[in-house]
XYZ file of C-alpha atoms in Angstrom:
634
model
C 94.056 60.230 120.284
C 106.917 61.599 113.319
C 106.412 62.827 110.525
C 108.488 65.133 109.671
C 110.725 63.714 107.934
C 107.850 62.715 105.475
C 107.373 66.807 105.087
C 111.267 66.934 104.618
C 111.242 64.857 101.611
C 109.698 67.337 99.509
C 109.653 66.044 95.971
C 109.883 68.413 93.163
C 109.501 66.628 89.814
C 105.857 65.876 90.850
C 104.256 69.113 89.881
C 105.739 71.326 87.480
C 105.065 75.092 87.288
C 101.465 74.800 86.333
C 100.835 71.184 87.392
C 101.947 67.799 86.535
C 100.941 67.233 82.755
C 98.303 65.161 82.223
C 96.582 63.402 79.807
C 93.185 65.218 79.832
C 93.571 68.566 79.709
C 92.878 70.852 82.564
C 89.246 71.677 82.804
C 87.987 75.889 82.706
C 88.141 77.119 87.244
C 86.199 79.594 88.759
C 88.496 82.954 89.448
C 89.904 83.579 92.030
C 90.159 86.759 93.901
C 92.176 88.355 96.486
C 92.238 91.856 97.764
C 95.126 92.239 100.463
C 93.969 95.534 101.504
C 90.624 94.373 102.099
C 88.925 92.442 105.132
C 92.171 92.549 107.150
C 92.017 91.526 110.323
C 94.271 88.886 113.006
C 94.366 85.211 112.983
C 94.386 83.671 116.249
C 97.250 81.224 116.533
C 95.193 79.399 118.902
C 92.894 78.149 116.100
C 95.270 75.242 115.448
C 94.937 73.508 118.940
C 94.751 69.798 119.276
C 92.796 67.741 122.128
C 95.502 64.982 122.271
C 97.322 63.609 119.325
C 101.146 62.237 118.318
C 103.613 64.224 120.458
C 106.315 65.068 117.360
C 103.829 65.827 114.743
C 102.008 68.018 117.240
C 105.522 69.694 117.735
C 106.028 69.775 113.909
C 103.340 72.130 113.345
C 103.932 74.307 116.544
C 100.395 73.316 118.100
C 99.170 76.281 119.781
C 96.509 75.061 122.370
C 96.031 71.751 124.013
C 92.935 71.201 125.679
C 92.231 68.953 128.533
C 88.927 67.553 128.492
C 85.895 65.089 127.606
C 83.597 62.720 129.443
C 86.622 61.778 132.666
C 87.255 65.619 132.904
C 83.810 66.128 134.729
C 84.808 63.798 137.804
C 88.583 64.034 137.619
C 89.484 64.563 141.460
C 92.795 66.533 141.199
C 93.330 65.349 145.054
C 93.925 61.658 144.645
C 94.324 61.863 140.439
C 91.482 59.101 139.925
C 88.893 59.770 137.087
C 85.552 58.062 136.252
C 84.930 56.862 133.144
C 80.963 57.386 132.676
C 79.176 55.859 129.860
C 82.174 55.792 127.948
C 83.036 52.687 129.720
C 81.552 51.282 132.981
C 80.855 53.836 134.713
C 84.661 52.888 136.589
C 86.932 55.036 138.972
C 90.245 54.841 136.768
C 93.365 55.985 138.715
C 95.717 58.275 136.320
C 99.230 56.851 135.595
C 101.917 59.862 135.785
C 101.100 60.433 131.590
C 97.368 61.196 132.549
C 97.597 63.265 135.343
C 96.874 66.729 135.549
C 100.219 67.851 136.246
C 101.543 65.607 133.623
C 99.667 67.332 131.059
C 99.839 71.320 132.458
C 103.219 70.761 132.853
C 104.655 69.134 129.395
C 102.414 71.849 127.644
C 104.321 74.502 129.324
C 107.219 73.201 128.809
C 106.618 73.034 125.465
C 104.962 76.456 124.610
C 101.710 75.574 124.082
C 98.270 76.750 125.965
C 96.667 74.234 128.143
C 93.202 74.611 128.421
C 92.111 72.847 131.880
C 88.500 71.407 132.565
C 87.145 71.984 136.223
C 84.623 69.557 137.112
C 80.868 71.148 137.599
C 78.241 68.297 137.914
C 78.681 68.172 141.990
C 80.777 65.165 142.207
C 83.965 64.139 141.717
C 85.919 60.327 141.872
C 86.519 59.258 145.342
C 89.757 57.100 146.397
C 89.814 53.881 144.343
C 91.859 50.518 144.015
C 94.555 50.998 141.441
C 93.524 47.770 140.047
C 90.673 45.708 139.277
C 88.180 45.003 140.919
C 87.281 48.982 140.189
C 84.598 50.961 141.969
C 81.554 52.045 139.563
C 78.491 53.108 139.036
C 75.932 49.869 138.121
C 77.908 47.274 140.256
C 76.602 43.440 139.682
C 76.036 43.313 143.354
C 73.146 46.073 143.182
C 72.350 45.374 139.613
C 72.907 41.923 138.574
C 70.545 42.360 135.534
C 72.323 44.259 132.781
C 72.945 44.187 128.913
C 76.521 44.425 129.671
C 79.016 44.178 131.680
C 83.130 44.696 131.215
C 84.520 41.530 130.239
C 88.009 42.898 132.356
C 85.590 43.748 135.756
C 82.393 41.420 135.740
C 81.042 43.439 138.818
C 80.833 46.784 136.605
C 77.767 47.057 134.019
C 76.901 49.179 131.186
C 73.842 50.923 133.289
C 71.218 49.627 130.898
C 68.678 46.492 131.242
C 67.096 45.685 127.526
C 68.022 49.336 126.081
C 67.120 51.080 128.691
C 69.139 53.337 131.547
C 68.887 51.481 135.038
C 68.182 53.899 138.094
C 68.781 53.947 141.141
C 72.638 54.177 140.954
C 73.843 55.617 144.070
C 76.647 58.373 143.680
C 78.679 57.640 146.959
C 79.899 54.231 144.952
C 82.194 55.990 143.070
C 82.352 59.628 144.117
C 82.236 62.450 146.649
C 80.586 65.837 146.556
C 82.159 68.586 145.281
C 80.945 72.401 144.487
C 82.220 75.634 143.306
C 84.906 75.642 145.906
C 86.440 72.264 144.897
C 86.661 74.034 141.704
C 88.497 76.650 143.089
C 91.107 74.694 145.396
C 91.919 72.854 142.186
C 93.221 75.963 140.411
C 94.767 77.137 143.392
C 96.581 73.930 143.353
C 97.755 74.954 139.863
C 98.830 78.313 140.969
C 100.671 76.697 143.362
C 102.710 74.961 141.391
C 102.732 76.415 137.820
C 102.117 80.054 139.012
C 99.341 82.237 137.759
C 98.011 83.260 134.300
C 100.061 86.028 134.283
C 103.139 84.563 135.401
C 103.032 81.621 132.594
C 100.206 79.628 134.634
C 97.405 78.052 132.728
C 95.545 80.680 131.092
C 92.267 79.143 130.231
C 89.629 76.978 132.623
C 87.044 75.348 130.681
C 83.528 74.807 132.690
C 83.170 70.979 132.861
C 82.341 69.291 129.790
C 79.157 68.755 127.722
C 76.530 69.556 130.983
C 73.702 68.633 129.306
C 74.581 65.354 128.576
C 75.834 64.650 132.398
C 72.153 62.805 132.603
C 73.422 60.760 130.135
C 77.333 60.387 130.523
C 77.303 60.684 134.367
C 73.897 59.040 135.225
C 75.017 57.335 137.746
C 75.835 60.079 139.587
C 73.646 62.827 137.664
C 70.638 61.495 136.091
C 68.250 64.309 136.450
C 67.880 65.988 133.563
C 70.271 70.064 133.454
C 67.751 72.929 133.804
C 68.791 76.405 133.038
C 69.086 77.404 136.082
C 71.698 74.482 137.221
C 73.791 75.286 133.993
C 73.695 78.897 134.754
C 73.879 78.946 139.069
C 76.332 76.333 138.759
C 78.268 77.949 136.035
C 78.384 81.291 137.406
C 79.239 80.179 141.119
C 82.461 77.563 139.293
C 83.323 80.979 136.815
C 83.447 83.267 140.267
C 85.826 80.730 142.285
C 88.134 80.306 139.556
C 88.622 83.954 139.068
C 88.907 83.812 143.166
C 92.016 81.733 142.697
C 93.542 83.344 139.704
C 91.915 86.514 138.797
C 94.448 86.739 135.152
C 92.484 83.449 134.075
C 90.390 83.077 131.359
C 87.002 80.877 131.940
C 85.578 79.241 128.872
C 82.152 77.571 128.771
C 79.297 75.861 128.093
C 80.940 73.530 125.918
C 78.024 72.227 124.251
C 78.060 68.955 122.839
C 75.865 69.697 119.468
C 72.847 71.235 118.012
C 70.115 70.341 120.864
C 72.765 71.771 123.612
C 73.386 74.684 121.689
C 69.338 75.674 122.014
C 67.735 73.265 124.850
C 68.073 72.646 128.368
C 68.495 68.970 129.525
C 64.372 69.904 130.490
C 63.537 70.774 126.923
C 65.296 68.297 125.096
C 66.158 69.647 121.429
C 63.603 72.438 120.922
C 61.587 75.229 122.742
C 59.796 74.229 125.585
C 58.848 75.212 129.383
C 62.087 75.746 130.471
C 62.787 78.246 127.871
C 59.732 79.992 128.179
C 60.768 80.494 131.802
C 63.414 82.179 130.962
C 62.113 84.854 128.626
C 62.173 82.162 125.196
C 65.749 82.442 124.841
C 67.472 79.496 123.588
C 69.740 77.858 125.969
C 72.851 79.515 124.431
C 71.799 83.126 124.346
C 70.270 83.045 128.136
C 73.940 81.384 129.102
C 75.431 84.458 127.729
C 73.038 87.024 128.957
C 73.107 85.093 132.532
C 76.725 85.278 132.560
C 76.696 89.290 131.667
C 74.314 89.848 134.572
C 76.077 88.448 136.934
C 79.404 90.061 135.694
C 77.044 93.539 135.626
C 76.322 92.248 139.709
C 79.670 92.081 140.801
C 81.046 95.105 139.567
C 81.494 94.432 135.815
C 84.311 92.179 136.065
C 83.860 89.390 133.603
C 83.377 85.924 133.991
C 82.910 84.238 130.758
C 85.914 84.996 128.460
C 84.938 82.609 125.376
C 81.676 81.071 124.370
C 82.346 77.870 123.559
C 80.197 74.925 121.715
C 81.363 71.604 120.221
C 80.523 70.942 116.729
C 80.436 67.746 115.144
C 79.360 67.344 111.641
C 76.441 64.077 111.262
C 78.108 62.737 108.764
C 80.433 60.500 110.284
C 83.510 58.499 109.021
C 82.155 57.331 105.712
C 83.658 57.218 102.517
C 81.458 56.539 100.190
C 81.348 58.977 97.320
C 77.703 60.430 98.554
C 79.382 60.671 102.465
C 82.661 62.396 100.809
C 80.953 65.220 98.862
C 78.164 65.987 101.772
C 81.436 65.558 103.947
C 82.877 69.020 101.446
C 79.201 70.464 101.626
C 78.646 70.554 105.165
C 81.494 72.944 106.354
C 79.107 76.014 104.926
C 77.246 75.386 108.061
C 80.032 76.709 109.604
C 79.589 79.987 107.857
C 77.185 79.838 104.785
C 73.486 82.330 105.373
C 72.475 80.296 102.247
C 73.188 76.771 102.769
C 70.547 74.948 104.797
C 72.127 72.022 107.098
C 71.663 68.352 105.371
C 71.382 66.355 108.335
C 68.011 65.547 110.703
C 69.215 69.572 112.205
C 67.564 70.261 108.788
C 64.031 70.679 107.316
C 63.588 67.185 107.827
C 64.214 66.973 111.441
C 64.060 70.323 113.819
C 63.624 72.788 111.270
C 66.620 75.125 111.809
C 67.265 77.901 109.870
C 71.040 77.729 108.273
C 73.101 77.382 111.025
C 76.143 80.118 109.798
C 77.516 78.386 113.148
C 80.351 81.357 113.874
C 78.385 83.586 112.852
C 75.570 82.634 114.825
C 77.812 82.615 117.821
C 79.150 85.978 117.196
C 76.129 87.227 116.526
C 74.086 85.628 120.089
C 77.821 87.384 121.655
C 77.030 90.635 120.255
C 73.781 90.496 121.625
C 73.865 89.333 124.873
C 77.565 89.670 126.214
C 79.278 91.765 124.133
C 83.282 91.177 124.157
C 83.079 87.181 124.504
C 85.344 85.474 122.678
C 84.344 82.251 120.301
C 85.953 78.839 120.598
C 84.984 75.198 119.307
C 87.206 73.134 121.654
C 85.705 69.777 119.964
C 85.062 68.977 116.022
C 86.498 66.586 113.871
C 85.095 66.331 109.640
C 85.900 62.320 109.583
C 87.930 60.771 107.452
C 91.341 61.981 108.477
C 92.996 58.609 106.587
C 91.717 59.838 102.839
C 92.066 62.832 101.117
C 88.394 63.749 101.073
C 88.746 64.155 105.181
C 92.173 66.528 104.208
C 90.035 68.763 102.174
C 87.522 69.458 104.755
C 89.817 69.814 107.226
C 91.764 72.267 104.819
C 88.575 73.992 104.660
C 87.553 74.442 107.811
C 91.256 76.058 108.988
C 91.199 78.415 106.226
C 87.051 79.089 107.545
C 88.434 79.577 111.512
C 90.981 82.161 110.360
C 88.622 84.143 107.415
C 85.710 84.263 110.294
C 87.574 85.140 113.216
C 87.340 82.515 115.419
C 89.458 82.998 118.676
C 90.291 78.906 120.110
C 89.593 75.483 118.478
C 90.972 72.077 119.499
C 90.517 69.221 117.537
C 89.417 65.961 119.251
C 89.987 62.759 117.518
C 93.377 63.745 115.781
C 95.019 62.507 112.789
C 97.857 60.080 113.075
C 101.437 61.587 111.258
C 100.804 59.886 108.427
C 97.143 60.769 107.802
C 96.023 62.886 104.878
C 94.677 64.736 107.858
C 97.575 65.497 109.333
C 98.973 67.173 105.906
C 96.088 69.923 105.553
C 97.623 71.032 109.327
C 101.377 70.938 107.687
C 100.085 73.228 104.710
C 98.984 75.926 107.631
C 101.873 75.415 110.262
C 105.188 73.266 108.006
C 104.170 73.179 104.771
C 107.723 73.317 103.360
C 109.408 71.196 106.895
C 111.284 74.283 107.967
C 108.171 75.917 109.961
C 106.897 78.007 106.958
C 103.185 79.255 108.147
C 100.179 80.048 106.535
C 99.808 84.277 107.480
C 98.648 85.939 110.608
C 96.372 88.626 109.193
C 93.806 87.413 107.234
C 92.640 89.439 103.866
C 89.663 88.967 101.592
C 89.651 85.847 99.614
C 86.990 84.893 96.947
C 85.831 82.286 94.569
C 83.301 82.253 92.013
C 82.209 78.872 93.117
C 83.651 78.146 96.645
C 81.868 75.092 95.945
C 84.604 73.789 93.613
C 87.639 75.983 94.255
C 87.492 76.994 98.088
C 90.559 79.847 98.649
C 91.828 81.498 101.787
C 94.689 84.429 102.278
C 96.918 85.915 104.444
C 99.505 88.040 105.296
C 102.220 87.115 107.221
C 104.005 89.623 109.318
C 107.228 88.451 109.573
C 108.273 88.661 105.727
C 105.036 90.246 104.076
C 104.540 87.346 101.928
C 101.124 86.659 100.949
C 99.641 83.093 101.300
C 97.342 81.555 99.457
C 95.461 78.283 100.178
C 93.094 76.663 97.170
C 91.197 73.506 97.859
C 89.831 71.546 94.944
C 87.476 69.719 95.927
C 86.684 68.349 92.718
C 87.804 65.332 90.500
C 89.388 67.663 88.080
C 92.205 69.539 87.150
C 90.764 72.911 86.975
C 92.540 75.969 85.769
C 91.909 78.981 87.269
C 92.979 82.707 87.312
C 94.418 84.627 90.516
C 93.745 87.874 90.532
C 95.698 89.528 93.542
C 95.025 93.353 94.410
C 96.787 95.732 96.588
C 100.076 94.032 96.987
C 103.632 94.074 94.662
C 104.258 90.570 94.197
C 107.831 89.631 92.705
C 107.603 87.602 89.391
C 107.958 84.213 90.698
C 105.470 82.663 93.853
C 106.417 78.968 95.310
C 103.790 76.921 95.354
C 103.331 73.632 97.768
C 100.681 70.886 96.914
C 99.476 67.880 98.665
C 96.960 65.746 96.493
C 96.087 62.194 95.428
C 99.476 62.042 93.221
C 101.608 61.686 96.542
C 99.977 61.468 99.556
C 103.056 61.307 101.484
C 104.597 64.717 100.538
C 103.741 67.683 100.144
C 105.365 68.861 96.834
C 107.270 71.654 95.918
C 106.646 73.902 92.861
C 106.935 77.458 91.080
C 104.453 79.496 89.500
C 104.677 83.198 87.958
C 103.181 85.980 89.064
C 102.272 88.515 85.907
C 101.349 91.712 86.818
C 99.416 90.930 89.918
C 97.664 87.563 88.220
C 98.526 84.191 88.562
C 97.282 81.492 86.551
C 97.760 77.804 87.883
C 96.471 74.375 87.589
C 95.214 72.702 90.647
C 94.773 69.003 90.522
C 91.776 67.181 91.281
C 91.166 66.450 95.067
C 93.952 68.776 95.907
C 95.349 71.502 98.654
C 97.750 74.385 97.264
C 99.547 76.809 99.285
C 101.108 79.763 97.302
C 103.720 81.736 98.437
C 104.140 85.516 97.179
C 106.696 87.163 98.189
C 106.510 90.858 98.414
C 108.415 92.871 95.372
C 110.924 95.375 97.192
C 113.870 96.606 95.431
C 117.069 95.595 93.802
C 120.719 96.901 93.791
C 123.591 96.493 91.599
C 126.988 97.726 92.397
C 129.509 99.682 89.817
C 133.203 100.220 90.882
C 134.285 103.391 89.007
C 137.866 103.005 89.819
C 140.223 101.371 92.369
C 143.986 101.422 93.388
C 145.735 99.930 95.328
C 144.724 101.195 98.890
C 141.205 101.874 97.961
C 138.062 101.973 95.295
C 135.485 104.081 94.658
C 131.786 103.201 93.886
C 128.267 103.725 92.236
C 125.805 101.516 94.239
C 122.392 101.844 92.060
C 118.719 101.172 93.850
C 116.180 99.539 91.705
C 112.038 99.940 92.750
C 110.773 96.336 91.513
C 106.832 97.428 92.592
C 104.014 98.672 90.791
C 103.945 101.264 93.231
C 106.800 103.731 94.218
C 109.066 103.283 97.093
C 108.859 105.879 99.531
C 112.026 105.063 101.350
C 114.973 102.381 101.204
C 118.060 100.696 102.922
C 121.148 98.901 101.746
C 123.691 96.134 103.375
C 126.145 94.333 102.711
C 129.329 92.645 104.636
C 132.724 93.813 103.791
C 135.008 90.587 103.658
C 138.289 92.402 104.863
C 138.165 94.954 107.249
C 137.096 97.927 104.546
C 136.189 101.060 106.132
C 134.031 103.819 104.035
C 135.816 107.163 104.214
C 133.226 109.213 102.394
C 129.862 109.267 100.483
C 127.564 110.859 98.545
C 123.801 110.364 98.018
C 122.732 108.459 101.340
C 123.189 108.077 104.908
C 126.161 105.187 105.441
C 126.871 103.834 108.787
C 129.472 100.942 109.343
C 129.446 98.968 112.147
C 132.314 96.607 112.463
C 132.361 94.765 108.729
C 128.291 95.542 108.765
C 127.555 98.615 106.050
C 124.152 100.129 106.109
C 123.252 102.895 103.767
C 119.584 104.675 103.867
C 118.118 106.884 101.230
C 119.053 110.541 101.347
C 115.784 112.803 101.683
C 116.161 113.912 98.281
C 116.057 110.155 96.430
C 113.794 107.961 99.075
C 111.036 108.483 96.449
C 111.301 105.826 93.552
C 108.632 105.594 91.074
C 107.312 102.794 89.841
C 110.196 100.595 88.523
C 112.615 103.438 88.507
C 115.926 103.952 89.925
C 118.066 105.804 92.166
C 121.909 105.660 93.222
C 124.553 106.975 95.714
C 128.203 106.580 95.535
C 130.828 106.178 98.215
C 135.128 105.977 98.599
C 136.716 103.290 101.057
C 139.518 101.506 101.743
C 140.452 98.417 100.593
C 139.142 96.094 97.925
C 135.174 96.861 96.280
C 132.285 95.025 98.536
C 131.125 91.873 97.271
C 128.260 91.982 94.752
C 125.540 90.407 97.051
C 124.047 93.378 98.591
C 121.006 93.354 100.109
C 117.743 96.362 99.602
C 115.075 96.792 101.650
C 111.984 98.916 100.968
C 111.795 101.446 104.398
């Protein structure tokens, strides 16, 4: 819709501990702040999820979702693998080759680890059987309409459905497609049971309820061009929900899919504001009735869900300019995302429909909490623009950092960046930043700016090691030096630090910076992403052989707390290189296993103040250990 190598080539000289010098000096940041005991809570891994994209680089960054979807989703006919291509193109029945099947795509995600995320067609029809070649069956044939504004230079029979701007009716469904209802729905996942096995049994996990209804009068006119009430979306969405569950009751079932602001609040009926249909249905907006329909049919049958994640495409109105004015309302506009005070820039604004800041997650959660509590929140479409420059690699940066600090559960990106792209660089500083799989953490912690606006900064924890990430996005066209304050977490003196910026935009750069005391002062350069690295402080150890003979040594092993904060427990290892064996010891528990020595605190001397000190001792055989022993806090 690879580069790793171009991640491998790390290149050090380009930023030095606090920046490449330059010639103007670094101009005052806002501070920074980061509390790792604060605001804790899980990233989902499935917030880096890709609609299509390079095969390699999606690899690289260990995609976690893959979505299968858009306009040919809604008439894809599983049963003879032929699509129709709607107002993207013709209106034409397309037969899949063996790369765009179904299977094709269900499969190679499994086989690869990552999620698929499977569209079930909802609109009532589906593409019938279809030459393989041209001439192709569609919608606004010549013979029926031989008046047109277009018509595909490739297939002169098939027309663009419009006659001087306007959509042609009259289009009758049966040229291109059969009928097909909830139970299609439900034969094609039991298909997919069939031969992938069920959710539970490493099936697909997650159906997604056709794409962008509300639009089908539009995208599928031909077959659909009355415009979606309510009650369609919701009978028809319930009835597709309940046969999928039928088929494989472990799935997940994600829906509406929305395709922007006037889907998220209007019926097809409406339009893009409040109207009859709404006040129909109590003067709920067209999102929160989905959810509250949903919920009452779930309390109907039982209580057994059938809605797992809300979902709603969102897709900036800025588009791919790059323009200076395009680039910084391109940095403004991912507050809508989040932001109670920012008020949307775009015709969704005061100057169009009059909505009140969008705070688009939080909205979502919010409608969730309201109306179906439990839901889960995805965004299975958005794209910032500009994934060739740097300005489009800051916004992206942004909005990752803003899907794991709000808690959203599933997003896949459509339009993705080629390997090469800027774009594709703000995904590396999350999921590769240093070409060995090093991640951006799991749990996320608070993370603040004095002016987000400049200096945008995200943190996390990563359970693995305990480091502590930090990402900081200037998204100005200065140098600005800021301070890092970081509380509730021992840091060791020295963090890495990994930038990817105008300088080299085909690297991402390696650096160190120190860590003083639980502050960290850096320069970040103009137009930049940097990812900091803290390793947690632990302990030390030192080794001091007292005496040895021929036949055997005796030791003083010594345990050093490097934290601010006192150790309440620790462990020691090393490797002996020649078959030593430990006859006796003194001050902590020592097991040996094979050449592998472990030794754990005593009870007496697990406690270790503050950058204090303990030791044990211990007689064995053979030559003194090697000095490389490892400590771990306990």
């Amino acid at each position: 819709m690879t580069a790793g190598g171009a991640v491998a080539s790390l290149v050090a000289a380009m930023f030095l501990v606090q920046g490449a010098p330059n010639a103007v000096a670094a101009a005052d940041g806002p501070a920074l702040a980061v509390d790792v005991s604060a605001a804790r809570h899980a990233i989902s891994p499935d917030i880096y999820g890709l609609n299509g994209g390079d095969p390699a680089f999606n690899a690289e960054i260990g995609q976690s979702v893959a979505r299968w979807g858009g306009n040919a989703s809604s008439r894809y006919n599983f049963k003879n693998h032929t699509y129709n291509t709607g107002s993207d193109w013709f209106f034409e029945n397309i037969v899949a080759d063996e790369q765009h099947t179904l299977e094709w795509m269900v499969g190679s995600s499994l086989d690869r680890g990552i999620k698929p995320v499977v569209t079930v067609p909802m609109s009532g029809w589906v593409a019938k059987d279809s030459p393989s070649a041209h001439p192709f069956a569609c919608g606004f044939p010549a013979t029926r309409f031989p008046a047109q504004d277009r018509f595909d230079e490739w297939d002169p029979n098939c027309g663009n459905g419009q006659l001087d701007g306007k959509d042609l009716t009259g289009a009758v469904p049966e040229d291109t497609s059969v009928r097909a209802g909830a139970a299609f729905a439900g034969e094609m996942v039991a298909h997919l049971v069939d031969r992938y096995g069920t959710a539970a049994q490493g099936g697909v996990p997650i159906y997604e309820l056709d794409n962008e209804p509300v639009l089908w009068s539009s995208t599928h006119r031909d077959v659909h061009p009355e415009p979606v009430s309510y009650d369609e979306l919701g009978g028809k969405g319930t009835a597709t929900a309940a046969a999928i569950k039928a088929a494989d009751p472990g799935a997940a079932v994600l829906g509406p899919s929305g395709w922007g602001y006037c889907e998220w609040v209007a019926s097809g009926v409406d339009g893009c504001g409040p109207g009859a249909d709404a006040a129909a249905h109590g003067g709920l907006n067209l999102s929160q009735w989905y959810l509250k329909n949903m919920k009452d049919y779930s309390d109907a049958h039982g209580g057994k869900r059938y809605l797992d994640y809300f979902d709603q495409h969102f897709y900036p109105q800025i588009g791919g300019g790059k323009d200076p004015e395009s680039n910084a309302l391109r940095l403004r506009s991912v507050r809508s995302l989040w932001d109670p005070t920012y008020v949307e820039e775009s015709w969704i604004g005061p100057g169009g429909v009059n909505a009140p800041p969008l705070q688009f997650i939080r909205t979502m959660k919010s409608w969730i909490a309201q109306y179906n509590p439990g839901t889960k929140t995805a965004i299975t479409e958005y794209n910032w623009g500009a994934l060739d420059d740097i300005n489009g690699a800051l916004a992206q940066a942004d909005v990752l950092g803003i899907f794991g600090r709000e808690g959203l559960d599933l997003a896949t990106m459509w339009g993705e960046p080629e390997p090469t792209d800027p774009g594709a660089y703000a995904f590396r500083m999350y999921r590769n930043y240093d070409g060995s799989g090093g991640r951006f953490g799991d749990v996320s912690v608070s993370a603040t700016s004095a002016d987000q606006g400049r200096l945008s900064v995200y943190a996390a924890q990563r359970s693995a090691d305990g480091a502590l990430t930090v990402v900081v996005v200037n998204k100005t066209g200065d140098e600005l030096t800021s301070p890092l304050s970081v509380a509730g977490f021992d840091a060791t003196g020295t963090a890495q630090r990994f930038t990817y910026g105008p300088a080299n935009l085909g690297a991402i750069v390696r650096g160190e910076v120190p860590v003083d005391d639980g502050r960290v002062d850096a320069a970040y350069p103009a137009n930049s992403i940097t990812l900091l690295v803290l390793p947690p402080a632990g302990c030390s150890v030192t080794v001091h052989v007292n005496g040895e003979w021929g036949t055997g040594h005796v030791a003083t092993v010594t345990v050093t707390n490097d934290r601010r904060t006192a150790l309440t427990g620790w462990r020691v290892g090393w490797t002996w290189p020649a078959g030593q064996q430990i006859t006796t010891s003194w001050g902590a528990t020592v097991r040996q296993d094979g050449a592998r020595v472990v030794a754990a605190n005593a009870g007496w001397n697990g406690s270790v103040g503050a950058r204090g000190s303990t030791s044990f001792g211990f007689q064995a055989t053979g030559a003194p250990p090697p000095t490389a022993l490892t400590c771990t806090p306990a």
